[in-house]
Every structure is written in C-alpha cells, then in structure tokens.
Amino acid sequence: AQSVTQLDSQVPVFEEAPVELRCNYSSSVSVYLFWYVQYPNQGLQLLLKYLSGSTLVKGINGFEAEFNKSQTSFHLRKPSVHISDTAEYFCAVSDYAGNMLTFGGGTRLMVKP
Amino acid sequence: DAGVIQSPRHEVTEMGQEVTLRCKPISGHDYLFWYRQTMMRGLELLIYFNNNVPIDDSGMPEDRFSAKMPNASFSTLKIQPSEPRDSAVYFCASSSPTDMNTEAFFGQGTRLTVV
C-alpha cells in the first residue's frame, strides 16, 4: 500500500520569499511522484513529476522538487513566490500500473503582500 | 484537445434523489479515474477503468455508488439514492501511461450538494 503525508496543512509566506512544501511518502514498490496545484474552484494541474533519472525535477511556474529516496521525501520549493501562487498543493504517488494516484492531504499556500 | 470534460459543473439535489455525473476523457486515453474531494477525507480514488473495464472499485463507498464506461469517450458516476454526506467535488481524470509520459489529466470537477 502507498501513502503520502504532507506535513503542513497551511503555509503562509510573504511575497518574494522562498517556500518549501513538505511531502513524505511510503511505498513497497517503485514510485512515481507528482505535485499538483489546485486554484480555487478549479481542477488539478500538474506542476512536476519524478519518474526516474535526476532527483532534482523542475516544473512549471518556477517550482522544483527533489526526490530523496533515503528520506522518502519529495519536497516542493520555489525561491521567490508571487501572489498568484496562492493555491492548494497536492503531493501524490503512483506505481506504474495506470497512474492510480494516492494523494496527500494538501497544503494551502497563502502568499501575502 | 479540450481536455477532460465533466458535466454538470454544479449540482444541487435533494436527499434521496438520483444523481448522475458525466465525464468525457481525452481522446486516446485508455485509463479513466473518478476521485472525490472532501474537506474531511481529501482526495480519494473511487474507481478506475482501463479500456472501458473497471479495474479497481475498492474506493466506492457504498452500493449506492455505481460507475460505468460504455465506450472509450464517456463515463458516468451515479449515486442512488443520494445523501447529504455525498456532498463533495467529484473529479474525473484520464491518462495514457507510457514509459515517457505518466500523467493524469483532471477535469474541472462537479460540485455536488445534497440537501
């Protein structure tokens, strides 16, 4: 079985400050890791994904994440956030068998001016 | 492609009524997923299909819930009878996993309110 833990339910941060959203997972098989963003009243949009290869993954909107197998983590980072980054962020894990995703509880990023 | 299309976007119904949610996946995708999002339980997988065949429905909460995929371009999620605790946002997603591209695309969701 797989599970995902997002340690922070809310992260307030000032505009232009750096941010890290934490994600830890557990799985008994090889994993594929994802970060999705959900803007208010919208569906989920993929930010970035780790399938294999380099452990540092770059995504859209200036976000990046680092896969750490020994710590079973996949933290999301951005060096300088904008007001428009205010949204809910979901970390998810899947095995190869068809992208069935297991989601974390989500982290609400609140960027303040 | 217009992406995954769900209808309706919003649905308000009375307890005990039948509710049908609809989804059109991205053309060519052979996996289709139904998720439910609530404040209490977050995002949960309800059921998924591969090539129109249900593969795993262990997430379907009760027999009141049923899902079908009669063809590659259409799926429904039905709740009969509906209850207030079914109020949630229901998302449909589709994908076509390959070695190079493993990503699920989500629809805008259907916000269901049962009063």
PDB file of N, CA, C and O in Angstrom, chain A residues 15-82:
ATOM      1  N   GLU A  15       5.174  37.622  -0.090  1.00  0.00           N
ATOM      2  CA  GLU A  15       5.552  37.665  -1.499  1.00  0.00           C
ATOM      3  C   GLU A  15       7.061  37.863  -1.635  1.00  0.00           C
ATOM      4  O   GLU A  15       7.670  38.587  -0.850  1.00  0.00           O
ATOM      5  N   GLU A  16       7.631  37.181  -2.604  1.00  0.00           N
ATOM      6  CA  GLU A  16       9.059  37.192  -2.948  1.00  0.00           C
ATOM      7  C   GLU A  16       9.924  36.389  -1.979  1.00  0.00           C
ATOM      8  O   GLU A  16      11.146  36.288  -2.175  1.00  0.00           O
ATOM      9  N   ALA A  17       9.341  35.826  -0.960  1.00  0.00           N
ATOM     10  CA  ALA A  17      10.093  34.958  -0.048  1.00  0.00           C
ATOM     11  C   ALA A  17      10.176  33.556  -0.641  1.00  0.00           C
ATOM     12  O   ALA A  17       9.342  33.171  -1.471  1.00  0.00           O
ATOM     13  N   PRO A  18      11.162  32.765  -0.210  1.00  0.00           N
ATOM     14  CA  PRO A  18      11.232  31.368  -0.653  1.00  0.00           C
ATOM     15  C   PRO A  18      10.233  30.519   0.129  1.00  0.00           C
ATOM     16  O   PRO A  18       9.814  30.880   1.234  1.00  0.00           O
ATOM     17  N   VAL A  19       9.888  29.384  -0.455  1.00  0.00           N
ATOM     18  CA  VAL A  19       8.941  28.488   0.218  1.00  0.00           C
ATOM     19  C   VAL A  19       9.318  27.036  -0.034  1.00  0.00           C
ATOM     20  O   VAL A  19       9.879  26.702  -1.094  1.00  0.00           O
ATOM     21  N   GLU A  20       9.049  26.192   0.949  1.00  0.00           N
ATOM     22  CA  GLU A  20       9.199  24.748   0.791  1.00  0.00           C
ATOM     23  C   GLU A  20       7.938  24.089   1.335  1.00  0.00           C
ATOM     24  O   GLU A  20       7.538  24.339   2.476  1.00  0.00           O
ATOM     25  N   LEU A  21       7.333  23.250   0.528  1.00  0.00           N
ATOM     26  CA  LEU A  21       6.175  22.454   0.939  1.00  0.00           C
ATOM     27  C   LEU A  21       6.639  21.014   1.060  1.00  0.00           C
ATOM     28  O   LEU A  21       7.155  20.443   0.104  1.00  0.00           O
ATOM     29  N   ARG A  22       6.414  20.433   2.220  1.00  0.00           N
ATOM     30  CA  ARG A  22       6.997  19.131   2.505  1.00  0.00           C
ATOM     31  C   ARG A  22       6.060  17.978   2.158  1.00  0.00           C
ATOM     32  O   ARG A  22       4.841  18.073   2.341  1.00  0.00           O
ATOM     33  N   CYS A  23       6.669  16.906   1.671  1.00  0.00           N
ATOM     34  CA  CYS A  23       5.917  15.712   1.290  1.00  0.00           C
ATOM     35  C   CYS A  23       6.764  14.489   1.614  1.00  0.00           C
ATOM     36  O   CYS A  23       7.919  14.398   1.199  1.00  0.00           O
ATOM     37  N   ASN A  24       6.188  13.559   2.331  1.00  0.00           N
ATOM     38  CA  ASN A  24       6.818  12.270   2.579  1.00  0.00           C
ATOM     39  C   ASN A  24       5.882  11.159   2.123  1.00  0.00           C
ATOM     40  O   ASN A  24       4.661  11.286   2.216  1.00  0.00           O
ATOM     41  N   TYR A  25       6.454  10.090   1.643  1.00  0.00           N
ATOM     42  CA  TYR A  25       5.633   9.007   1.117  1.00  0.00           C
ATOM     43  C   TYR A  25       6.107   7.677   1.681  1.00  0.00           C
ATOM     44  O   TYR A  25       7.213   7.566   2.213  1.00  0.00           O
ATOM     45  N   SER A  26       5.245   6.693   1.566  1.00  0.00           N
ATOM     46  CA  SER A  26       5.659   5.327   1.869  1.00  0.00           C
ATOM     47  C   SER A  26       5.101   4.426   0.781  1.00  0.00           C
ATOM     48  O   SER A  26       3.978   4.608   0.313  1.00  0.00           O
ATOM     49  N   SER A  27       5.942   3.490   0.363  1.00  0.00           N
ATOM     50  CA  SER A  27       5.530   2.576  -0.685  1.00  0.00           C
ATOM     51  C   SER A  27       6.421   1.351  -0.658  1.00  0.00           C
ATOM     52  O   SER A  27       7.607   1.460  -0.351  1.00  0.00           O
ATOM     53  N   SER A  28       5.857   0.219  -0.997  1.00  0.00           N
ATOM     54  CA  SER A  28       6.631  -1.021  -1.009  1.00  0.00           C
ATOM     55  C   SER A  28       7.182  -1.334  -2.400  1.00  0.00           C
ATOM     56  O   SER A  28       7.900  -2.297  -2.563  1.00  0.00           O
ATOM     57  N   VAL A  29       6.836  -0.500  -3.364  1.00  0.00           N
ATOM     58  CA  VAL A  29       7.310  -0.711  -4.730  1.00  0.00           C
ATOM     59  C   VAL A  29       7.927   0.580  -5.253  1.00  0.00           C
ATOM     60  O   VAL A  29       7.902   1.607  -4.591  1.00  0.00           O
ATOM     61  N   SER A  30       8.455   0.496  -6.449  1.00  0.00           N
ATOM     62  CA  SER A  30       8.991   1.714  -7.056  1.00  0.00           C
ATOM     63  C   SER A  30       7.880   2.741  -7.209  1.00  0.00           C
ATOM     64  O   SER A  30       6.729   2.391  -7.461  1.00  0.00           O
ATOM     65  N   VAL A  31       8.243   3.980  -7.056  1.00  0.00           N
ATOM     66  CA  VAL A  31       7.219   5.019  -7.076  1.00  0.00           C
ATOM     67  C   VAL A  31       7.461   6.046  -8.163  1.00  0.00           C
ATOM     68  O   VAL A  31       8.583   6.255  -8.622  1.00  0.00           O
ATOM     69  N   TYR A  32       6.378   6.643  -8.542  1.00  0.00           N
ATOM     70  CA  TYR A  32       6.385   7.830  -9.380  1.00  0.00           C
ATOM     71  C   TYR A  32       5.725   8.924  -8.545  1.00  0.00           C
ATOM     72  O   TYR A  32       4.690   8.702  -7.924  1.00  0.00           O
ATOM     73  N   LEU A  33       6.341  10.086  -8.512  1.00  0.00           N
ATOM     74  CA  LEU A  33       5.901  11.142  -7.607  1.00  0.00           C
ATOM     75  C   LEU A  33       5.475  12.372  -8.381  1.00  0.00           C
ATOM     76  O   LEU A  33       6.082  12.713  -9.406  1.00  0.00           O
ATOM     77  N   PHE A  34       4.460  13.034  -7.866  1.00  0.00           N
ATOM     78  CA  PHE A  34       3.858  14.166  -8.557  1.00  0.00           C
ATOM     79  C   PHE A  34       3.517  15.280  -7.571  1.00  0.00           C
ATOM     80  O   PHE A  34       3.222  15.016  -6.397  1.00  0.00           O
ATOM     81  N   TRP A  35       3.555  16.494  -8.071  1.00  0.00           N
ATOM     82  CA  TRP A  35       2.944  17.618  -7.376  1.00  0.00           C
ATOM     83  C   TRP A  35       1.901  18.233  -8.310  1.00  0.00           C
ATOM     84  O   TRP A  35       2.189  18.547  -9.465  1.00  0.00           O
ATOM     85  N   TYR A  36       0.702  18.403  -7.753  1.00  0.00           N
ATOM     86  CA  TYR A  36      -0.377  19.066  -8.466  1.00  0.00           C
ATOM     87  C   TYR A  36      -0.751  20.345  -7.729  1.00  0.00           C
ATOM     88  O   TYR A  36      -0.638  20.431  -6.500  1.00  0.00           O
ATOM     89  N   VAL A  37      -1.261  21.330  -8.483  1.00  0.00           N
ATOM     90  CA  VAL A  37      -1.749  22.570  -7.902  1.00  0.00           C
ATOM     91  C   VAL A  37      -3.227  22.706  -8.224  1.00  0.00           C
ATOM     92  O   VAL A  37      -3.672  22.326  -9.315  1.00  0.00           O
ATOM     93  N   GLN A  38      -3.969  23.201  -7.241  1.00  0.00           N
ATOM     94  CA  GLN A  38      -5.406  23.425  -7.446  1.00  0.00           C
ATOM     95  C   GLN A  38      -5.722  24.865  -7.061  1.00  0.00           C
ATOM     96  O   GLN A  38      -5.627  25.249  -5.893  1.00  0.00           O
ATOM     97  N   TYR A  39      -6.099  25.655  -8.061  1.00  0.00           N
ATOM     98  CA  TYR A  39      -6.547  27.010  -7.809  1.00  0.00           C
ATOM     99  C   TYR A  39      -8.027  26.963  -7.422  1.00  0.00           C
ATOM    100  O   TYR A  39      -8.731  26.009  -7.754  1.00  0.00           O
ATOM    101  N   PRO A  40      -8.540  27.978  -6.751  1.00  0.00           N
ATOM    102  CA  PRO A  40      -9.933  27.952  -6.273  1.00  0.00           C
ATOM    103  C   PRO A  40     -10.924  27.617  -7.384  1.00  0.00           C
ATOM    104  O   PRO A  40     -10.859  28.164  -8.478  1.00  0.00           O
ATOM    105  N   ASN A  41     -11.779  26.666  -7.070  1.00  0.00           N
ATOM    106  CA  ASN A  41     -12.854  26.241  -7.987  1.00  0.00           C
ATOM    107  C   ASN A  41     -12.331  25.702  -9.314  1.00  0.00           C
ATOM    108  O   ASN A  41     -13.011  25.793 -10.344  1.00  0.00           O
ATOM    109  N   GLN A  42     -11.128  25.158  -9.289  1.00  0.00           N
ATOM    110  CA  GLN A  42     -10.540  24.592 -10.491  1.00  0.00           C
ATOM    111  C   GLN A  42     -10.172  23.127 -10.271  1.00  0.00           C
ATOM    112  O   GLN A  42     -10.197  22.631  -9.143  1.00  0.00           O
ATOM    113  N   GLY A  43      -9.848  22.464 -11.344  1.00  0.00           N
ATOM    114  CA  GLY A  43      -9.342  21.107 -11.249  1.00  0.00           C
ATOM    115  C   GLY A  43      -7.875  21.111 -10.861  1.00  0.00           C
ATOM    116  O   GLY A  43      -7.313  22.143 -10.494  1.00  0.00           O
ATOM    117  N   LEU A  44      -7.248  19.962 -10.932  1.00  0.00           N
ATOM    118  CA  LEU A  44      -5.848  19.826 -10.573  1.00  0.00           C
ATOM    119  C   LEU A  44      -4.976  19.935 -11.801  1.00  0.00           C
ATOM    120  O   LEU A  44      -5.262  19.324 -12.838  1.00  0.00           O
ATOM    121  N   GLN A  45      -3.900  20.677 -11.659  1.00  0.00           N
ATOM    122  CA  GLN A  45      -2.956  20.875 -12.758  1.00  0.00           C
ATOM    123  C   GLN A  45      -1.595  20.359 -12.332  1.00  0.00           C
ATOM    124  O   GLN A  45      -1.138  20.654 -11.220  1.00  0.00           O
ATOM    125  N   LEU A  46      -0.947  19.620 -13.205  1.00  0.00           N
ATOM    126  CA  LEU A  46       0.349  19.061 -12.861  1.00  0.00           C
ATOM    127  C   LEU A  46       1.417  20.149 -12.826  1.00  0.00           C
ATOM    128  O   LEU A  46       1.566  20.920 -13.761  1.00  0.00           O
ATOM    129  N   LEU A  47       2.155  20.202 -11.720  1.00  0.00           N
ATOM    130  CA  LEU A  47       3.298  21.117 -11.591  1.00  0.00           C
ATOM    131  C   LEU A  47       4.576  20.449 -12.077  1.00  0.00           C
ATOM    132  O   LEU A  47       5.364  21.053 -12.814  1.00  0.00           O
ATOM    133  N   LEU A  48       4.804  19.230 -11.602  1.00  0.00           N
ATOM    134  CA  LEU A  48       6.015  18.500 -11.971  1.00  0.00           C
ATOM    135  C   LEU A  48       5.856  17.048 -11.569  1.00  0.00           C
ATOM    136  O   LEU A  48       4.941  16.695 -10.813  1.00  0.00           O
ATOM    137  N   LYS A  49       6.773  16.227 -12.073  1.00  0.00           N
ATOM    138  CA  LYS A  49       6.711  14.804 -11.777  1.00  0.00           C
ATOM    139  C   LYS A  49       8.112  14.221 -11.745  1.00  0.00           C
ATOM    140  O   LYS A  49       9.025  14.699 -12.442  1.00  0.00           O
ATOM    141  N   TYR A  50       8.289  13.199 -10.943  1.00  0.00           N
ATOM    142  CA  TYR A  50       9.515  12.419 -10.918  1.00  0.00           C
ATOM    143  C   TYR A  50       9.181  10.998 -11.367  1.00  0.00           C
ATOM    144  O   TYR A  50       8.356  10.327 -10.732  1.00  0.00           O
ATOM    145  N   LEU A  51       9.847  10.573 -12.433  1.00  0.00           N
ATOM    146  CA  LEU A  51       9.655   9.205 -12.918  1.00  0.00           C
ATOM    147  C   LEU A  51      10.925   8.392 -12.718  1.00  0.00           C
ATOM    148  O   LEU A  51      10.892   7.245 -12.276  1.00  0.00           O
ATOM    149  N   SER A  52      12.060   8.997 -13.074  1.00  0.00           N
ATOM    150  CA  SER A  52      13.351   8.343 -12.913  1.00  0.00           C
ATOM    151  C   SER A  52      14.423   9.383 -13.251  1.00  0.00           C
ATOM    152  O   SER A  52      14.114  10.510 -13.625  1.00  0.00           O
ATOM    153  N   GLY A  53      15.700   8.997 -13.103  1.00  0.00           N
ATOM    154  CA  GLY A  53      16.771   9.885 -13.516  1.00  0.00           C
ATOM    155  C   GLY A  53      17.130  10.894 -12.451  1.00  0.00           C
ATOM    156  O   GLY A  53      17.147  10.590 -11.258  1.00  0.00           O
ATOM    157  N   SER A  54      17.412  12.110 -12.874  1.00  0.00           N
ATOM    158  CA  SER A  54      17.847  13.155 -11.956  1.00  0.00           C
ATOM    159  C   SER A  54      16.846  13.353 -10.830  1.00  0.00           C
ATOM    160  O   SER A  54      15.633  13.431 -11.062  1.00  0.00           O
ATOM    161  N   THR A  55      17.384  13.466  -9.629  1.00  0.00           N
ATOM    162  CA  THR A  55      16.496  13.595  -8.468  1.00  0.00           C
ATOM    163  C   THR A  55      15.941  15.003  -8.307  1.00  0.00           C
ATOM    164  O   THR A  55      15.001  15.220  -7.555  1.00  0.00           O
ATOM    165  N   LEU A  56      16.531  15.969  -9.004  1.00  0.00           N
ATOM    166  CA  LEU A  56      16.010  17.334  -8.965  1.00  0.00           C
ATOM    167  C   LEU A  56      15.146  17.544 -10.200  1.00  0.00           C
ATOM    168  O   LEU A  56      15.614  17.459 -11.331  1.00  0.00           O
ATOM    169  N   VAL A  57      13.897  17.840  -9.952  1.00  0.00           N
ATOM    170  CA  VAL A  57      12.933  17.964 -11.041  1.00  0.00           C
ATOM    171  C   VAL A  57      12.431  19.398 -11.107  1.00  0.00           C
ATOM    172  O   VAL A  57      12.041  19.965 -10.098  1.00  0.00           O
ATOM    173  N   LYS A  58      12.451  19.950 -12.294  1.00  0.00           N
ATOM    174  CA  LYS A  58      11.943  21.319 -12.472  1.00  0.00           C
ATOM    175  C   LYS A  58      10.567  21.269 -13.126  1.00  0.00           C
ATOM    176  O   LYS A  58      10.322  20.467 -14.040  1.00  0.00           O
ATOM    177  N   GLY A  59       9.679  22.143 -12.664  1.00  0.00           N
ATOM    178  CA  GLY A  59       8.332  22.148 -13.202  1.00  0.00           C
ATOM    179  C   GLY A  59       7.941  23.520 -13.716  1.00  0.00           C
ATOM    180  O   GLY A  59       8.787  24.373 -13.979  1.00  0.00           O
ATOM    181  N   ILE A  60       6.635  23.716 -13.821  1.00  0.00           N
ATOM    182  CA  ILE A  60       6.130  24.981 -14.328  1.00  0.00           C
ATOM    183  C   ILE A  60       6.115  26.036 -13.237  1.00  0.00           C
ATOM    184  O   ILE A  60       6.208  25.716 -12.039  1.00  0.00           O
ATOM    185  N   ASN A  61       6.009  27.282 -13.641  1.00  0.00           N
ATOM    186  CA  ASN A  61       5.864  28.413 -12.719  1.00  0.00           C
ATOM    187  C   ASN A  61       7.035  28.556 -11.750  1.00  0.00           C
ATOM    188  O   ASN A  61       6.868  29.117 -10.659  1.00  0.00           O
ATOM    189  N   GLY A  62       8.209  28.053 -12.115  1.00  0.00           N
ATOM    190  CA  GLY A  62       9.393  28.236 -11.298  1.00  0.00           C
ATOM    191  C   GLY A  62       9.536  27.280 -10.123  1.00  0.00           C
ATOM    192  O   GLY A  62      10.431  27.442  -9.293  1.00  0.00           O
ATOM    193  N   PHE A  63       8.655  26.286 -10.029  1.00  0.00           N
ATOM    194  CA  PHE A  63       8.737  25.309  -8.955  1.00  0.00           C
ATOM    195  C   PHE A  63       9.730  24.194  -9.297  1.00  0.00           C
ATOM    196  O   PHE A  63       9.939  23.864 -10.458  1.00  0.00           O
ATOM    197  N   GLU A  64      10.314  23.621  -8.253  1.00  0.00           N
ATOM    198  CA  GLU A  64      11.154  22.452  -8.402  1.00  0.00           C
ATOM    199  C   GLU A  64      10.973  21.555  -7.184  1.00  0.00           C
ATOM    200  O   GLU A  64      10.480  22.000  -6.130  1.00  0.00           O
ATOM    201  N   ALA A  65      11.351  20.298  -7.340  1.00  0.00           N
ATOM    202  CA  ALA A  65      11.231  19.345  -6.231  1.00  0.00           C
ATOM    203  C   ALA A  65      12.406  18.395  -6.289  1.00  0.00           C
ATOM    204  O   ALA A  65      12.951  18.122  -7.359  1.00  0.00           O
ATOM    205  N   GLU A  66      12.772  17.890  -5.135  1.00  0.00           N
ATOM    206  CA  GLU A  66      13.889  16.954  -5.060  1.00  0.00           C
ATOM    207  C   GLU A  66      13.438  15.638  -4.464  1.00  0.00           C
ATOM    208  O   GLU A  66      12.863  15.590  -3.368  1.00  0.00           O
ATOM    209  N   PHE A  67      13.695  14.578  -5.201  1.00  0.00           N
ATOM    210  CA  PHE A  67      13.383  13.226  -4.737  1.00  0.00           C
ATOM    211  C   PHE A  67      14.521  12.732  -3.868  1.00  0.00           C
ATOM    212  O   PHE A  67      15.682  12.717  -4.295  1.00  0.00           O
ATOM    213  N   ASN A  68      14.194  12.322  -2.645  1.00  0.00           N
ATOM    214  CA  ASN A  68      15.188  11.796  -1.729  1.00  0.00           C
ATOM    215  C   ASN A  68      14.724  10.418  -1.292  1.00  0.00           C
ATOM    216  O   ASN A  68      13.841  10.286  -0.446  1.00  0.00           O
ATOM    217  N   LYS A  69      15.339   9.397  -1.878  1.00  0.00           N
ATOM    218  CA  LYS A  69      14.868   8.040  -1.623  1.00  0.00           C
ATOM    219  C   LYS A  69      15.131   7.608  -0.187  1.00  0.00           C
ATOM    220  O   LYS A  69      14.295   6.959   0.438  1.00  0.00           O
ATOM    221  N   SER A  70      16.282   7.979   0.354  1.00  0.00           N
ATOM    222  CA  SER A  70      16.624   7.540   1.707  1.00  0.00           C
ATOM    223  C   SER A  70      15.698   8.149   2.755  1.00  0.00           C
ATOM    224  O   SER A  70      15.397   7.521   3.777  1.00  0.00           O
ATOM    225  N   GLN A  71      15.226   9.367   2.474  1.00  0.00           N
ATOM    226  CA  GLN A  71      14.311  10.024   3.404  1.00  0.00           C
ATOM    227  C   GLN A  71      12.862   9.896   2.952  1.00  0.00           C
ATOM    228  O   GLN A  71      11.968  10.455   3.607  1.00  0.00           O
ATOM    229  N   THR A  72      12.639   9.189   1.892  1.00  0.00           N
ATOM    230  CA  THR A  72      11.303   9.024   1.293  1.00  0.00           C
ATOM    231  C   THR A  72      10.557  10.357   1.255  1.00  0.00           C
ATOM    232  O   THR A  72       9.416  10.490   1.736  1.00  0.00           O
ATOM    233  N   SER A  73      11.224  11.347   0.683  1.00  0.00           N
ATOM    234  CA  SER A  73      10.640  12.681   0.615  1.00  0.00           C
ATOM    235  C   SER A  73      10.649  13.209  -0.814  1.00  0.00           C
ATOM    236  O   SER A  73      11.435  12.766  -1.651  1.00  0.00           O
ATOM    237  N   PHE A  74       9.766  14.158  -1.055  1.00  0.00           N
ATOM    238  CA  PHE A  74       9.674  14.811  -2.353  1.00  0.00           C
ATOM    239  C   PHE A  74       9.179  16.224  -2.097  1.00  0.00           C
ATOM    240  O   PHE A  74       8.063  16.595  -2.418  1.00  0.00           O
ATOM    241  N   HIS A  75      10.026  17.046  -1.512  1.00  0.00           N
ATOM    242  CA  HIS A  75       9.633  18.399  -1.108  1.00  0.00           C
ATOM    243  C   HIS A  75       9.602  19.337  -2.299  1.00  0.00           C
ATOM    244  O   HIS A  75      10.477  19.294  -3.175  1.00  0.00           O
ATOM    245  N   LEU A  76       8.656  20.231  -2.287  1.00  0.00           N
ATOM    246  CA  LEU A  76       8.478  21.212  -3.359  1.00  0.00           C
ATOM    247  C   LEU A  76       9.047  22.549  -2.913  1.00  0.00           C
ATOM    248  O   LEU A  76       8.807  22.976  -1.770  1.00  0.00           O
ATOM    249  N   ARG A  77       9.755  23.231  -3.827  1.00  0.00           N
ATOM    250  CA  ARG A  77      10.379  24.501  -3.458  1.00  0.00           C
ATOM    251  C   ARG A  77      10.168  25.535  -4.557  1.00  0.00           C
ATOM    252  O   ARG A  77      10.007  25.206  -5.729  1.00  0.00           O
ATOM    253  N   LYS A  78      10.195  26.793  -4.110  1.00  0.00           N
ATOM    254  CA  LYS A  78      10.241  27.901  -5.054  1.00  0.00           C
ATOM    255  C   LYS A  78      11.039  29.004  -4.394  1.00  0.00           C
ATOM    256  O   LYS A  78      10.780  29.358  -3.242  1.00  0.00           O
ATOM    257  N   PRO A  79      12.023  29.568  -5.096  1.00  0.00           N
ATOM    258  CA  PRO A  79      12.910  30.553  -4.464  1.00  0.00           C
ATOM    259  C   PRO A  79      12.246  31.895  -4.169  1.00  0.00           C
ATOM    260  O   PRO A  79      12.663  32.598  -3.261  1.00  0.00           O
ATOM    261  N   SER A  80      11.193  32.223  -4.934  1.00  0.00           N
ATOM    262  CA  SER A  80      10.551  33.518  -4.741  1.00  0.00           C
ATOM    263  C   SER A  80       9.090  33.398  -5.183  1.00  0.00           C
ATOM    264  O   SER A  80       8.819  33.209  -6.370  1.00  0.00           O
ATOM    265  N   VAL A  81       8.168  33.500  -4.232  1.00  0.00           N
ATOM    266  CA  VAL A  81       6.769  33.258  -4.576  1.00  0.00           C
ATOM    267  C   VAL A  81       6.064  34.560  -4.952  1.00  0.00           C
ATOM    268  O   VAL A  81       6.461  35.654  -4.545  1.00  0.00           O
ATOM    269  N   HIS A  82       4.992  34.390  -5.724  1.00  0.00           N
ATOM    270  CA  HIS A  82       4.143  35.508  -6.119  1.00  0.00           C
ATOM    271  C   HIS A  82       2.758  35.333  -5.531  1.00  0.00           C
ATOM    272  O   HIS A  82       2.363  34.220  -5.149  1.00  0.00           O
TER     273      HIS A  82
END
